[in-house]
Tab-separated table of C-alpha atoms in Angstrom:
chain	number	residue	atom	x	y	z
A	185	MET	CA	185.305	-164.542	-67.949
A	186	LYS	CA	187.181	-165.036	-64.664
A	187	GLY	CA	186.636	-163.119	-61.443
A	188	VAL	CA	189.307	-161.315	-59.388
A	189	ARG	CA	189.367	-160.433	-55.683
A	190	VAL	CA	191.318	-157.338	-54.774
A	191	SER	CA	192.406	-156.647	-51.227
A	192	ILE	CA	192.980	-153.017	-50.240
A	193	LYS	CA	195.122	-152.896	-47.076
A	194	MET	CA	195.569	-149.495	-45.414
A	195	GLY	CA	198.116	-148.590	-42.768
A	196	PHE	CA	197.949	-145.691	-40.329
A	197	LYS	CA	200.694	-144.127	-38.291
A	198	ASN	CA	198.026	-142.217	-36.303
A	199	PRO	CA	194.334	-142.949	-35.695
A	200	PHE	CA	192.413	-142.031	-38.846
A	201	PHE	CA	188.801	-140.982	-38.672
A	202	ILE	CA	186.416	-142.685	-41.137
A	203	GLU	CA	182.823	-141.534	-41.461
A	204	LYS	CA	179.889	-143.880	-40.834
A	205	GLU	CA	178.856	-143.525	-44.530
A	206	TYR	CA	182.294	-144.634	-45.779
A	207	LYS	CA	180.847	-147.042	-48.308
A	208	SER	CA	179.749	-144.181	-50.565
A	209	SER	CA	183.339	-142.980	-50.715
A	210	ILE	CA	184.688	-146.411	-51.638
A	211	SER	CA	181.894	-146.929	-54.231
A	212	LYS	CA	182.627	-143.532	-55.828
A	213	ARG	CA	186.349	-144.221	-56.030
A	214	LEU	CA	185.912	-147.616	-57.699
A	215	LYS	CA	183.423	-146.233	-60.190
A	216	GLU	CA	185.775	-143.329	-61.073
A	217	LEU	CA	188.423	-145.882	-61.913
A	218	GLY	CA	186.140	-147.484	-64.478
A	219	ILE	CA	185.167	-150.564	-62.513
A	220	GLU	CA	181.596	-151.021	-63.609
A	221	ARG	CA	180.391	-154.267	-61.889
A	222	PHE	CA	181.666	-155.169	-58.471
A	223	ALA	CA	180.812	-155.947	-54.863
A	224	PHE	CA	182.855	-155.026	-51.810
A	225	SER	CA	183.183	-155.965	-48.173
A	226	ASP	CA	182.654	-153.998	-45.027
A	227	LEU	CA	185.818	-152.115	-44.011
A	228	VAL	CA	187.450	-154.077	-41.174
A	229	CYS	CA	189.961	-152.519	-38.749
A	230	LYS	CA	192.580	-154.376	-36.857
A	231	ARG	CA	191.785	-151.963	-34.020
A	232	LYS	CA	189.224	-149.103	-33.956
A	233	LYS	CA	187.496	-146.669	-31.626
A	234	VAL	CA	183.805	-146.182	-32.510
A	235	ILE	CA	182.186	-142.747	-31.931
A	236	GLU	CA	178.794	-141.338	-32.922
A	237	ASP	CA	179.589	-140.285	-36.503
A	238	GLY	CA	181.984	-143.070	-37.445
A	239	PHE	CA	185.160	-144.542	-36.061
A	240	TYR	CA	188.911	-144.127	-35.776
A	241	ALA	CA	190.898	-146.762	-37.625
A	242	ILE	CA	194.001	-147.696	-35.679
A	243	ASP	CA	197.146	-149.439	-37.185
A	244	GLU	CA	195.534	-151.217	-40.071
A	245	ALA	CA	192.254	-151.531	-41.971
A	246	ARG	CA	191.198	-153.460	-45.015
A	247	PHE	CA	188.405	-153.980	-47.426
A	248	ASP	CA	188.170	-156.304	-50.450
A	249	PHE	CA	186.221	-155.992	-53.686
A	250	THR	CA	185.411	-158.579	-56.250
A	251	THR	CA	184.855	-158.074	-59.988
A	252	LEU	CA	185.271	-159.696	-63.345
A	253	ASN	CA	188.671	-159.252	-64.881
A	254	PHE	CA	188.795	-156.531	-67.550
A	255	ARG	CA	191.477	-154.781	-69.609
A	256	GLY	CA	191.659	-151.643	-67.408
A	257	LEU	CA	191.808	-153.417	-64.002
A	258	HIS	CA	195.610	-153.319	-63.774
A	259	ARG	CA	195.573	-149.559	-64.442
A	260	ALA	CA	192.842	-149.063	-61.846
A	261	ILE	CA	194.870	-150.893	-59.189
A	262	ASN	CA	197.979	-148.880	-59.986
A	263	ASN	CA	195.910	-145.699	-59.637
A	264	ILE	CA	194.781	-146.771	-56.124
A	265	LEU	CA	198.376	-147.448	-55.141
A	266	LYS	CA	199.571	-144.079	-56.455
A	267	GLU	CA	196.593	-141.771	-55.539
A	268	GLY	CA	195.051	-143.546	-52.590
A	269	ILE	CA	191.431	-143.446	-51.457
A	270	GLU	CA	189.611	-140.255	-50.468
A	271	PHE	CA	187.241	-140.434	-47.513
A	272	LYS	CA	185.135	-137.589	-46.264
A	273	TYR	CA	187.715	-136.175	-43.867
A	274	GLY	CA	190.961	-137.188	-45.531
A	275	LYS	CA	192.857	-139.313	-47.993
A	276	VAL	CA	194.603	-142.640	-47.268
A	277	ILE	CA	197.873	-142.965	-49.153
A	278	ASN	CA	199.681	-145.775	-47.364
A	279	ILE	CA	198.040	-148.659	-49.210
A	280	ASP	CA	199.083	-152.178	-50.177
A	281	VAL	CA	197.133	-154.216	-52.673
A	282	GLY	CA	196.710	-157.979	-53.070
A	283	VAL	CA	195.100	-159.642	-56.061
A	284	LYS	CA	193.943	-163.226	-56.533
A	285	ARG	CA	191.822	-165.130	-58.940
A	286	ILE	CA	188.380	-166.168	-57.708
A	287	GLU	CA	187.778	-169.913	-57.810
A	288	PHE	CA	184.290	-171.385	-57.708
A	289	PHE	CA	182.785	-171.933	-54.288
A	290	ASN	CA	179.205	-172.547	-53.126
A	291	GLU	CA	179.664	-172.263	-49.405
A	292	GLY	CA	180.882	-169.118	-47.784
A	293	TYR	CA	180.301	-165.983	-45.747
A	294	LEU	CA	178.767	-162.568	-46.456
A	295	LEU	CA	181.523	-159.989	-45.799
A	296	SER	CA	178.960	-157.249	-46.375
A	297	PRO	CA	175.217	-157.673	-45.668
A	298	VAL	CA	172.882	-158.716	-48.443
A	299	LEU	CA	169.848	-156.564	-49.418
A	300	VAL	CA	166.985	-158.003	-51.469
A	301	LEU	CA	164.333	-155.607	-52.775
A	302	GLU	CA	160.988	-156.063	-54.431
A	303	GLU	CA	160.213	-153.937	-57.532
A	304	GLU	CA	158.537	-151.254	-55.442
A	305	GLY	CA	161.621	-150.957	-53.268
A	306	LYS	CA	160.455	-152.887	-50.216
A	307	SER	CA	163.055	-155.181	-48.687
A	308	VAL	CA	162.420	-158.874	-48.096
A	309	ASP	CA	163.460	-160.884	-45.029
A	310	PHE	CA	164.642	-164.469	-45.707
A	311	VAL	CA	163.471	-165.653	-42.311
A	312	GLU	CA	159.893	-164.360	-42.850
A	313	ASN	CA	159.540	-165.286	-46.556
A	314	PRO	CA	162.279	-167.663	-47.853
A	315	VAL	CA	160.373	-168.522	-51.076
A	316	LEU	CA	159.982	-164.903	-52.202
A	317	TYR	CA	163.533	-164.129	-51.076
A	318	ASN	CA	164.959	-166.968	-53.207
A	319	LYS	CA	162.811	-166.019	-56.196
A	320	LEU	CA	164.002	-162.402	-56.099
A	321	ILE	CA	167.658	-163.224	-55.531
A	322	ARG	CA	167.551	-165.662	-58.449
A	323	ASP	CA	165.878	-163.188	-60.726
A	324	LYS	CA	168.594	-160.639	-59.886
A	325	ILE	CA	171.520	-162.892	-60.569
A	326	MET	CA	169.800	-164.007	-63.788
A	327	ARG	CA	169.547	-160.417	-65.053
A	328	LYS	CA	173.107	-159.814	-64.042
A	329	TYR	CA	174.214	-162.869	-66.092
A	330	GLU	CA	172.257	-161.699	-69.143
A	331	ASN	CA	173.744	-158.180	-68.815
A	332	VAL	CA	177.281	-159.516	-68.670
A	333	TYR	CA	177.108	-162.349	-71.283
A	334	GLY	CA	174.174	-161.270	-73.463
A	335	LYS	CA	172.409	-164.627	-73.123
A	336	LYS	CA	170.716	-166.857	-70.585
A	337	PRO	CA	172.645	-169.520	-68.701
A	338	ASP	CA	172.234	-173.126	-69.701
A	339	ASN	CA	170.979	-173.938	-66.209
A	340	ASP	CA	168.936	-171.215	-64.525
A	341	SER	CA	168.413	-172.815	-61.035
A	342	PHE	CA	169.614	-170.883	-58.000
A	343	ILE	CA	168.888	-171.247	-54.291
A	344	ILE	CA	170.431	-169.610	-51.195
A	345	ILE	CA	170.316	-171.219	-47.776
A	346	PHE	CA	171.448	-169.630	-44.525
A	347	ARG	CA	172.871	-172.282	-42.286
A	348	ASN	CA	172.015	-170.358	-39.129
A	349	THR	CA	169.781	-167.510	-38.239
A	350	PRO	CA	171.330	-164.526	-40.087
A	351	ASP	CA	172.262	-161.340	-38.283
A	352	LYS	CA	169.622	-158.778	-39.219
A	353	ILE	CA	170.453	-155.134	-39.670
A	354	VAL	CA	167.612	-152.665	-40.179
A	355	GLU	CA	168.468	-149.162	-41.477
A	356	GLU	CA	166.048	-146.614	-42.881
A	357	GLY	CA	163.306	-149.289	-43.159
A	358	LYS	CA	165.515	-151.694	-45.160
A	359	ILE	CA	166.466	-155.192	-43.968
A	360	TYR	CA	170.053	-156.401	-44.469
A	361	LEU	CA	171.183	-159.944	-43.607
A	362	LYS	CA	174.707	-161.185	-42.865
A	363	SER	CA	175.580	-164.849	-42.245
A	364	LYS	CA	177.240	-168.000	-43.470
A	365	CYS	CA	175.379	-169.202	-46.562
A	366	GLU	CA	175.260	-171.961	-49.141
A	367	LEU	CA	174.337	-171.637	-52.819
A	368	TYR	CA	172.869	-174.441	-54.941
A	369	GLY	CA	172.035	-174.694	-58.585
A	370	SER	CA	173.674	-173.419	-61.740
A	371	LYS	CA	177.432	-173.233	-61.462
A	372	GLU	CA	177.424	-170.346	-63.900
A	373	LEU	CA	175.104	-168.309	-61.693
A	374	ILE	CA	176.875	-169.273	-58.502
A	375	TYR	CA	180.237	-168.296	-59.911
A	376	LEU	CA	178.838	-164.932	-61.045
A	377	ALA	CA	177.578	-164.373	-57.455
A	378	ASN	CA	181.123	-165.227	-56.214
A	379	CYS	CA	182.404	-162.412	-58.458
A	380	LEU	CA	179.684	-159.735	-58.430
A	381	GLY	CA	177.766	-160.363	-55.211
A	382	LEU	CA	174.257	-161.314	-54.194
A	383	GLY	CA	171.110	-159.251	-54.094
A	384	ASP	CA	170.835	-155.519	-54.690
A	385	ASN	CA	173.186	-152.563	-54.514
A	386	ASN	CA	176.371	-154.631	-54.752
A	387	GLU	CA	178.337	-151.582	-56.022
A	388	GLU	CA	177.267	-149.669	-52.910
A	389	GLY	CA	178.914	-152.225	-50.645
A	390	PHE	CA	176.389	-155.025	-50.131
A	391	GLY	CA	176.304	-158.775	-50.795
A	392	MET	CA	179.936	-159.682	-51.229
A	393	MET	CA	180.733	-163.351	-50.615
A	394	SER	CA	183.917	-164.994	-49.431
A	395	GLU	CA	185.123	-168.482	-48.599
A	396	GLU	CA	186.967	-167.062	-45.530
A	397	LEU	CA	185.305	-165.050	-42.760
A	398	TYR	CA	188.184	-163.097	-41.218
A	399	PHE	CA	190.804	-160.697	-42.569
A	400	TYR	CA	192.848	-160.791	-39.366
A	401	LYS	CA	193.849	-163.948	-37.635
A	402	ASN	CA	193.467	-162.464	-34.168
A	403	LYS	CA	189.708	-161.867	-34.700
C-alpha cells in the first residue's frame, strides 16, 4: 500500500484570520471526508501577522497531509477543491491542490511537532529519556502497522535519532519536539512513519515527516 502526500495551497486577496487552534478545524475536515489515517503539517503562511488569539494569513498559506492511498481519496480531494476548508471564523475557497507519491526516506524533518505519550498520558522527552522515548515510539508504529496490515512486520526494529537538540514546545503540560531526525530499522515501519506520522495524535496535526523543510523558497 503506497503513501500519498497532498499539498493544500490557499490564496487570499485580503488578510484572513485563522484561530490559534486551527488544527482542530483541519482535522475535522479531513475526517469528514473519510480520511481515516493521516498526519498533517503545521500551517505555514508566506506572510502573516500574529495576534493573541491567532494570526492573519497574508497572500498565501499551505499545509500538507500524508496518508495511505485509498479508493475515496480522489473524491475527497475534489471535495476540498469544490467546498474549501472551514475555519472558526470563515471558509477558504481559493484552494489549489498538489498530489505526489511518497517515496521511502529515513532522514527528514518534522513539519509538525511529535508527541510521545506513556499509557497514563504523560509525555516523554527524548532529551531526558531517549531509551523510553524510542521504546514508546516503536511500540506505536508497530501497533499502527498491525492495524493497517493485520499482521506484524517481518522486521520490527525501529529507532529515531535527532541530529541536533530538538526544539521543545510545552503546552498544557505536554512536551512536543520538532527537529531534523533520522530513522533506522525496519523499512516497512519507516515507510509507514513516512506516510502516517510519528508518535501520538497524528490525525490532530502532530508528527508529520518530510524530506524537505520549507514550503516557500524565500524562507
